[in-house]
PDB file of C-alpha atoms in Angstrom:
ATOM      1  CA  MET A   1       0.156 -17.349  -6.464  1.00 91.00           C
ATOM      2  CA  ALA A   2      -1.853 -14.392  -5.017  1.00 96.00           C
ATOM      3  CA  ARG A   3      -4.546 -15.359  -2.535  1.00 97.00           C
ATOM      4  CA  PHE A   4      -6.670 -12.324  -3.429  1.00 98.00           C
ATOM      5  CA  SER A   5      -7.818 -11.070  -6.814  1.00 97.00           C
ATOM      6  CA  ARG A   6      -7.030  -7.630  -8.049  1.00 97.00           C
ATOM      7  CA  ILE A   7     -10.711  -6.714  -7.766  1.00 97.00           C
ATOM      8  CA  GLU A   8     -10.745  -7.853  -4.131  1.00 98.00           C
ATOM      9  CA  VAL A   9      -7.642  -5.735  -3.496  1.00 98.00           C
ATOM     10  CA  ALA A  10      -9.002  -2.626  -5.082  1.00 98.00           C
ATOM     11  CA  LEU A  11     -12.291  -2.921  -3.132  1.00 98.00           C
ATOM     12  CA  LYS A  12     -10.493  -3.500   0.154  1.00 98.00           C
ATOM     13  CA  MET A  13      -8.284  -0.444  -0.524  1.00 98.00           C
ATOM     14  CA  LYS A  14     -11.461   1.558  -0.731  1.00 98.00           C
ATOM     15  CA  GLU A  15     -13.113  -0.093   2.190  1.00 97.00           C
ATOM     16  CA  THR A  16     -10.245   0.431   4.771  1.00 97.00           C
ATOM     17  CA  GLY A  17      -8.883   3.571   3.226  1.00 98.00           C
ATOM     18  CA  MET A  18      -5.239   3.046   4.213  1.00 98.00           C
ATOM     19  CA  ILE A  19      -2.301   0.828   3.690  1.00 98.00           C
ATOM     20  CA  PRO A  20       0.687   0.608   6.061  1.00 98.00           C
ATOM     21  CA  VAL A  21       4.046   0.721   4.286  1.00 98.00           C
ATOM     22  CA  PHE A  22       7.064  -0.826   5.908  1.00 98.00           C
ATOM     23  CA  PHE A  23      10.421  -2.636   5.576  1.00 98.00           C
ATOM     24  CA  ASN A  24      12.797  -4.208   8.084  1.00 97.00           C
ATOM     25  CA  SER A  25      15.357  -6.871   7.355  1.00 97.00           C
ATOM     26  CA  ASP A  26      14.429  -8.644  10.654  1.00 98.00           C
ATOM     27  CA  ILE A  27      11.521 -11.079   9.966  1.00 98.00           C
ATOM     28  CA  GLU A  28      10.428 -10.949  13.597  1.00 98.00           C
ATOM     29  CA  VAL A  29      10.099  -7.144  13.536  1.00 98.00           C
ATOM     30  CA  CYS A  30       8.072  -7.412  10.297  1.00 98.00           C
ATOM     31  CA  LYS A  31       5.796 -10.034  11.887  1.00 98.00           C
ATOM     32  CA  ASN A  32       5.169  -7.793  14.934  1.00 98.00           C
ATOM     33  CA  ILE A  33       4.534  -4.719  12.790  1.00 98.00           C
ATOM     34  CA  LEU A  34       2.127  -6.550  10.482  1.00 98.00           C
ATOM     35  CA  LYS A  35       0.307  -8.076  13.451  1.00 98.00           C
ATOM     36  CA  ALA A  36      -0.048  -4.634  15.167  1.00 98.00           C
ATOM     37  CA  CYS A  37      -1.511  -3.194  11.921  1.00 98.00           C
ATOM     38  CA  TYR A  38      -3.787  -6.164  11.494  1.00 98.00           C
ATOM     39  CA  SER A  39      -5.008  -5.902  15.059  1.00 98.00           C
ATOM     40  CA  GLY A  40      -5.674  -2.152  14.407  1.00 98.00           C
ATOM     41  CA  GLY A  41      -7.894  -3.026  11.440  1.00 98.00           C
ATOM     42  CA  ALA A  42      -5.585  -2.810   8.386  1.00 98.00           C
ATOM     43  CA  ARG A  43      -6.301  -5.480   5.778  1.00 98.00           C
ATOM     44  CA  LEU A  44      -3.580  -4.525   3.369  1.00 98.00           C
ATOM     45  CA  PHE A  45       0.107  -4.170   3.984  1.00 98.00           C
ATOM     46  CA  GLU A  46       2.829  -2.962   1.593  1.00 98.00           C
ATOM     47  CA  PHE A  47       6.211  -4.616   2.274  1.00 98.00           C
ATOM     48  CA  VAL A  48       8.930  -2.376   0.753  1.00 98.00           C
ATOM     49  CA  ASN A  49      11.410  -4.087  -1.487  1.00 98.00           C
ATOM     50  CA  ARG A  50      14.541  -2.598  -0.091  1.00 96.00           C
ATOM     51  CA  GLY A  51      18.023  -4.032  -0.290  1.00 88.00           C
ATOM     52  CA  ASP A  52      19.510  -7.458  -0.841  1.00 93.00           C
ATOM     53  CA  PHE A  53      17.517 -10.530   0.198  1.00 97.00           C
ATOM     54  CA  ALA A  54      14.316  -8.447   0.841  1.00 98.00           C
ATOM     55  CA  HIS A  55      12.429 -11.030  -1.213  1.00 98.00           C
ATOM     56  CA  GLU A  56      13.509 -13.743   1.301  1.00 98.00           C
ATOM     57  CA  VAL A  57      12.008 -11.776   4.141  1.00 98.00           C
ATOM     58  CA  PHE A  58       8.792 -11.297   2.133  1.00 98.00           C
ATOM     59  CA  ALA A  59       8.515 -14.999   1.412  1.00 98.00           C
ATOM     60  CA  LYS A  60       8.701 -15.840   5.145  1.00 98.00           C
ATOM     61  CA  LEU A  61       6.318 -12.990   6.102  1.00 98.00           C
ATOM     62  CA  ASN A  62       3.714 -13.970   3.482  1.00 98.00           C
ATOM     63  CA  LYS A  63       3.653 -17.604   4.637  1.00 98.00           C
ATOM     64  CA  TRP A  64       3.332 -16.528   8.236  1.00 98.00           C
ATOM     65  CA  ALA A  65       0.578 -13.965   7.419  1.00 98.00           C
ATOM     66  CA  ALA A  66      -1.486 -16.501   5.630  1.00 98.00           C
ATOM     67  CA  LYS A  67      -1.823 -18.460   8.867  1.00 98.00           C
ATOM     68  CA  GLU A  68      -1.697 -15.778  11.555  1.00 98.00           C
ATOM     69  CA  CYS A  69      -3.466 -12.929   9.723  1.00 98.00           C
ATOM     70  CA  PRO A  70      -5.591 -14.700   7.084  1.00 98.00           C
ATOM     71  CA  GLU A  71      -7.513 -11.606   5.974  1.00 98.00           C
ATOM     72  CA  MET A  72      -4.339  -9.546   5.359  1.00 98.00           C
ATOM     73  CA  MET A  73      -3.591  -8.791   1.746  1.00 98.00           C
ATOM     74  CA  LEU A  74       0.198  -8.621   1.672  1.00 98.00           C
ATOM     75  CA  GLY A  75       1.753  -6.845  -1.286  1.00 98.00           C
ATOM     76  CA  VAL A  76       5.123  -5.392  -2.246  1.00 98.00           C
ATOM     77  CA  GLY A  77       6.227  -1.820  -2.974  1.00 98.00           C
ATOM     78  CA  SER A  78       9.205  -0.024  -4.467  1.00 98.00           C
ATOM     79  CA  VAL A  79       9.409  -2.408  -7.370  1.00 98.00           C
ATOM     80  CA  ILE A  80      10.634  -0.750 -10.557  1.00 98.00           C
ATOM     81  CA  ASP A  81      11.109  -3.522 -13.116  1.00 98.00           C
ATOM     82  CA  ALA A  82       9.341  -6.608 -14.655  1.00 98.00           C
ATOM     83  CA  GLY A  83      11.956  -9.105 -13.384  1.00 98.00           C
ATOM     84  CA  THR A  84      11.512  -8.157  -9.691  1.00 98.00           C
ATOM     85  CA  THR A  85       7.766  -8.094 -10.280  1.00 98.00           C
ATOM     86  CA  SER A  86       7.804 -11.642 -11.450  1.00 98.00           C
ATOM     87  CA  LEU A  87       9.855 -12.658  -8.462  1.00 98.00           C
ATOM     88  CA  TYR A  88       7.406 -11.307  -5.974  1.00 98.00           C
ATOM     89  CA  LEU A  89       4.396 -12.714  -7.876  1.00 98.00           C
ATOM     90  CA  GLN A  90       6.084 -16.125  -7.557  1.00 98.00           C
ATOM     91  CA  LEU A  91       6.240 -15.496  -3.797  1.00 98.00           C
ATOM     92  CA  GLY A  92       2.519 -14.779  -3.621  1.00 98.00           C
ATOM     93  CA  ALA A  93       2.371 -10.990  -3.621  1.00 98.00           C
ATOM     94  CA  ASN A  94      -1.258  -9.907  -3.779  1.00 98.00           C
ATOM     95  CA  PHE A  95      -0.445  -6.532  -5.251  1.00 98.00           C
ATOM     96  CA  VAL A  96       2.558  -4.603  -6.629  1.00 98.00           C
ATOM     97  CA  VAL A  97       3.235  -0.889  -6.028  1.00 98.00           C
ATOM     98  CA  SER A  98       5.824   1.120  -7.835  1.00 98.00           C
ATOM     99  CA  PRO A  99       7.221   4.589  -7.403  1.00 97.00           C
ATOM    100  CA  ILE A 100       7.346   4.790 -11.213  1.00 98.00           C
ATOM    101  CA  LEU A 101       5.295   3.838 -14.297  1.00 98.00           C
ATOM    102  CA  ASN A 102       6.760   0.880 -16.114  1.00 98.00           C
ATOM    103  CA  ALA A 103       4.626  -0.734 -18.841  1.00 98.00           C
ATOM    104  CA  GLU A 104       6.540  -4.034 -18.660  1.00 98.00           C
ATOM    105  CA  MET A 105       5.451  -4.395 -15.059  1.00 98.00           C
ATOM    106  CA  ALA A 106       1.843  -3.932 -16.096  1.00 98.00           C
ATOM    107  CA  LYS A 107       2.096  -6.848 -18.580  1.00 98.00           C
ATOM    108  CA  VAL A 108       3.487  -9.193 -15.910  1.00 98.00           C
ATOM    109  CA  CYS A 109       0.812  -8.241 -13.407  1.00 98.00           C
ATOM    110  CA  ASN A 110      -2.032  -8.436 -15.960  1.00 98.00           C
ATOM    111  CA  ARG A 111      -1.164 -11.852 -17.112  1.00 97.00           C
ATOM    112  CA  ARG A 112      -1.587 -13.102 -13.485  1.00 97.00           C
ATOM    113  CA  LYS A 113      -4.541 -10.720 -12.747  1.00 97.00           C
ATOM    114  CA  VAL A 114      -2.605  -9.181  -9.840  1.00 98.00           C
ATOM    115  CA  ALA A 115      -3.238  -5.546  -8.821  1.00 98.00           C
ATOM    116  CA  TRP A 116      -0.604  -3.095  -9.980  1.00 98.00           C
ATOM    117  CA  SER A 117      -0.375   0.536  -8.771  1.00 98.00           C
ATOM    118  CA  PRO A 118       2.318   2.561 -10.557  1.00 98.00           C
ATOM    119  CA  GLY A 119       3.626   5.852  -9.318  1.00 97.00           C
ATOM    120  CA  CYS A 120       2.382   8.847 -11.359  1.00 97.00           C
ATOM    121  CA  GLY A 121       3.087  12.600 -11.131  1.00 96.00           C
ATOM    122  CA  SER A 122       0.915  13.952 -13.892  1.00 96.00           C
ATOM    123  CA  LEU A 123      -2.452  13.537 -15.648  1.00 97.00           C
ATOM    124  CA  THR A 124      -0.698  12.056 -18.681  1.00 98.00           C
ATOM    125  CA  GLU A 125       0.936   9.311 -16.489  1.00 98.00           C
ATOM    126  CA  ILE A 126      -2.349   8.625 -14.680  1.00 98.00           C
ATOM    127  CA  SER A 127      -4.213   8.310 -18.047  1.00 98.00           C
ATOM    128  CA  TYR A 128      -1.432   6.041 -19.441  1.00 98.00           C
ATOM    129  CA  ALA A 129      -1.474   3.820 -16.282  1.00 98.00           C
ATOM    130  CA  GLU A 130      -5.157   3.387 -16.537  1.00 98.00           C
ATOM    131  CA  GLU A 131      -4.773   2.470 -20.279  1.00 98.00           C
ATOM    132  CA  LEU A 132      -2.371  -0.223 -19.181  1.00 98.00           C
ATOM    133  CA  GLY A 133      -4.920  -1.660 -16.648  1.00 97.00           C
ATOM    134  CA  ALA A 134      -4.090   0.030 -13.390  1.00 98.00           C
ATOM    135  CA  GLU A 135      -7.263   0.126 -11.229  1.00 98.00           C
ATOM    136  CA  VAL A 136      -5.709   2.322  -8.570  1.00 98.00           C
ATOM    137  CA  VAL A 137      -2.844   4.642  -9.394  1.00 98.00           C
ATOM    138  CA  LYS A 138      -0.282   5.922  -6.865  1.00 98.00           C
ATOM    139  CA  ILE A 139       0.853   9.481  -6.750  1.00 97.00           C
ATOM    140  CA  PHE A 140       4.372   9.701  -5.402  1.00 93.00           C
ATOM    141  CA  PRO A 141       5.759  11.475  -3.632  1.00 92.00           C
ATOM    142  CA  GLY A 142       2.306  12.626  -2.642  1.00 92.00           C
ATOM    143  CA  ALA A 143       3.155  15.962  -0.979  1.00 91.00           C
ATOM    144  CA  GLN A 144       5.813  17.000  -3.529  1.00 94.00           C
ATOM    145  CA  VAL A 145       3.628  16.116  -6.498  1.00 94.00           C
ATOM    146  CA  GLY A 146       1.064  18.617  -5.333  1.00 94.00           C
ATOM    147  CA  GLY A 147      -0.696  17.125  -2.242  1.00 96.00           C
ATOM    148  CA  PRO A 148      -4.461  17.139  -1.861  1.00 97.00           C
ATOM    149  CA  GLU A 149      -4.793  20.031  -4.287  1.00 97.00           C
ATOM    150  CA  PHE A 150      -3.257  17.911  -7.046  1.00 97.00           C
ATOM    151  CA  VAL A 151      -5.750  15.171  -6.349  1.00 98.00           C
ATOM    152  CA  LYS A 152      -8.679  17.546  -6.394  1.00 97.00           C
ATOM    153  CA  ALA A 153      -7.529  19.103  -9.654  1.00 97.00           C
ATOM    154  CA  ALA A 154      -6.988  15.691 -11.226  1.00 97.00           C
ATOM    155  CA  LYS A 155     -10.388  14.416 -10.280  1.00 98.00           C
ATOM    156  CA  GLY A 156     -11.927  17.268 -12.296  1.00 97.00           C
ATOM    157  CA  PRO A 157     -11.174  15.902 -15.714  1.00 97.00           C
ATOM    158  CA  PHE A 158     -10.662  12.351 -14.377  1.00 98.00           C
ATOM    159  CA  PRO A 159     -13.609  11.714 -11.987  1.00 98.00           C
ATOM    160  CA  TRP A 160     -13.284   7.974 -12.593  1.00 98.00           C
ATOM    161  CA  SER A 161      -9.629   7.823 -11.411  1.00 98.00           C
ATOM    162  CA  SER A 162      -8.877   5.961  -8.146  1.00 98.00           C
ATOM    163  CA  ILE A 163      -5.839   7.658  -6.573  1.00 98.00           C
ATOM    164  CA  MET A 164      -3.599   6.542  -3.686  1.00 98.00           C
ATOM    165  CA  PRO A 165      -1.032   9.073  -2.380  1.00 98.00           C
ATOM    166  CA  THR A 166       2.090   7.857  -0.495  1.00 95.00           C
ATOM    167  CA  GLY A 167       4.484  10.355   0.980  1.00 91.00           C
ATOM    168  CA  GLY A 168       3.220  13.230   3.059  1.00 91.00           C
ATOM    169  CA  VAL A 169       0.346  11.296   4.582  1.00 96.00           C
ATOM    170  CA  LYS A 170      -0.032  11.365   8.313  1.00 95.00           C
ATOM    171  CA  PRO A 171      -2.317   9.490  10.684  1.00 95.00           C
ATOM    172  CA  GLU A 172      -3.855  12.735  11.783  1.00 95.00           C
ATOM    173  CA  ARG A 173      -7.349  14.124  11.387  1.00 97.00           C
ATOM    174  CA  GLU A 174      -6.393  17.379   9.618  1.00 97.00           C
ATOM    175  CA  ASN A 175      -4.054  15.635   7.165  1.00 97.00           C
ATOM    176  CA  LEU A 176      -6.453  12.749   6.370  1.00 98.00           C
ATOM    177  CA  THR A 177      -9.358  15.149   6.002  1.00 98.00           C
ATOM    178  CA  ALA A 178      -7.491  17.056   3.375  1.00 98.00           C
ATOM    179  CA  TRP A 179      -6.650  14.050   1.333  1.00 98.00           C
ATOM    180  CA  PHE A 180     -10.068  12.266   1.535  1.00 98.00           C
ATOM    181  CA  LYS A 181     -11.999  15.517   0.894  1.00 97.00           C
ATOM    182  CA  ALA A 182      -9.862  15.896  -2.279  1.00 98.00           C
ATOM    183  CA  GLY A 183     -11.198  12.476  -3.405  1.00 98.00           C
ATOM    184  CA  VAL A 184      -8.487   9.876  -2.768  1.00 98.00           C
ATOM    185  CA  HIS A 185      -9.338   6.156  -3.030  1.00 98.00           C
ATOM    186  CA  CYS A 186      -7.006   5.317  -0.120  1.00 98.00           C
ATOM    187  CA  VAL A 187      -3.678   6.381   1.291  1.00 98.00           C
ATOM    188  CA  GLY A 188      -0.384   4.742   2.026  1.00 98.00           C
ATOM    189  CA  MET A 189       1.383   5.502   5.306  1.00 97.00           C
ATOM    190  CA  GLY A 190       4.955   4.667   6.275  1.00 95.00           C
ATOM    191  CA  SER A 191       7.201   6.298   8.879  1.00 93.00           C
ATOM    192  CA  GLN A 192       4.409   8.479  10.285  1.00 94.00           C
ATOM    193  CA  LEU A 193       2.627   5.374  11.410  1.00 97.00           C
ATOM    194  CA  MET A 194       5.533   3.338  12.631  1.00 98.00           C
ATOM    195  CA  ILE A 195       5.937   4.831  16.125  1.00 97.00           C
ATOM    196  CA  LYS A 196       9.077   4.087  18.097  1.00 97.00           C
ATOM    197  CA  ASN A 197      10.067   4.026  21.784  1.00 97.00           C
ATOM    198  CA  ALA A 198      12.755   6.274  23.249  1.00 97.00           C
ATOM    199  CA  ASP A 199      15.327   3.554  22.730  1.00 97.00           C
ATOM    200  CA  GLY A 200      14.547   3.292  19.067  1.00 95.00           C
ATOM    201  CA  SER A 201      12.536   0.049  19.146  1.00 97.00           C
ATOM    202  CA  PHE A 202       9.068  -0.023  17.659  1.00 98.00           C
ATOM    203  CA  ASP A 203       6.078   0.517  19.921  1.00 98.00           C
ATOM    204  CA  TYR A 204       3.795  -2.119  18.604  1.00 98.00           C
ATOM    205  CA  LYS A 205       0.850  -1.147  20.880  1.00 98.00           C
ATOM    206  CA  ALA A 206       1.079   2.465  19.762  1.00 98.00           C
ATOM    207  CA  ILE A 207       1.209   1.371  16.108  1.00 98.00           C
ATOM    208  CA  GLU A 208      -1.937  -0.752  16.605  1.00 98.00           C
ATOM    209  CA  GLU A 209      -3.644   2.226  18.131  1.00 98.00           C
ATOM    210  CA  ALA A 210      -2.523   4.672  15.496  1.00 98.00           C
ATOM    211  CA  THR A 211      -3.756   2.297  12.792  1.00 98.00           C
ATOM    212  CA  ALA A 212      -7.108   1.854  14.405  1.00 98.00           C
ATOM    213  CA  ASN A 213      -7.420   5.631  14.965  1.00 98.00           C
ATOM    214  CA  ALA A 214      -6.595   6.429  11.359  1.00 98.00           C
ATOM    215  CA  ILE A 215      -9.076   4.007  10.019  1.00 98.00           C
ATOM    216  CA  SER A 216     -11.745   5.387  12.385  1.00 98.00           C
ATOM    217  CA  ILE A 217     -10.954   8.952  11.190  1.00 98.00           C
ATOM    218  CA  ILE A 218     -11.282   7.873   7.557  1.00 98.00           C
ATOM    219  CA  LYS A 219     -14.639   6.340   8.158  1.00 97.00           C
ATOM    220  CA  GLU A 220     -15.922   9.488   9.927  1.00 97.00           C
ATOM    221  CA  ILE A 221     -14.653  11.653   7.035  1.00 97.00           C
ATOM    222  CA  ARG A 222     -16.482   9.528   4.529  1.00 95.00           C
ATOM    223  CA  LYS A 223     -19.766   9.889   6.329  1.00 88.00           C
TER     224      LYS A 223
END
C-alpha cells in the first residue's frame, strides 16, 4: 500500500520541482543513487520498470527507502499496462508514470487513490488524461513533443493543467529556466542527472550536488 496519498504526491512534485528517474538491476547501486538524490533534497524518485525482475529490485528498494529515506516518495515509471500497474501498487508504489495514456491503468490507480501520470503528446491526450483523473500529466518525450514552447502553448487553453516533461530536461539553469517559465508543474530528469566517473561507475557525490543545485535553481526561477 502506498505510504503517501496522490494529493501529497502532486503537492510534493510542485514543491520540489524535480523527480530523478533511474533504473539499475543492482539493488546496491539503486540504494546509493536514491540516497544521493535524497541527500540533495529530492523527495520523489521514479524507479524505471525495465527488464525482467525489475519489480523485485523495486520491492527491496521501497522497503529500504521507508527506513533509510522516510520522506522519499518512491514511484515507478515506464509502466504501460494495468497488470504491471497492479503489481507495483501491491509493492507499495506511491505513484505510477507511463510513457503512454492507457485508460485501464487509470482505473487501477484511481481505485487505490494512487497518483497516475500518463504520457501525452497532444492537447487531446492531456484533456483525456485529466478526464480520467490524472492530476499531473507527463509529456514524453519532452523535447521531441515540442519542448518548453509546447508547454507554453498548451497552457494557453489549458491554464489548469499540471504538466511534467521528461526527456530533454537538463540540470542546467538555461534549460530549467525555459521549462519553468513555460509553466511546468515539475520535471523528470534521468541520464543528465546521473553523473558517472571516468571508469563508468556512478559519482554519488556529484549526483547529490547536481540534485541540490537543480532544486536550488528551480526555487530561484519561481521567485
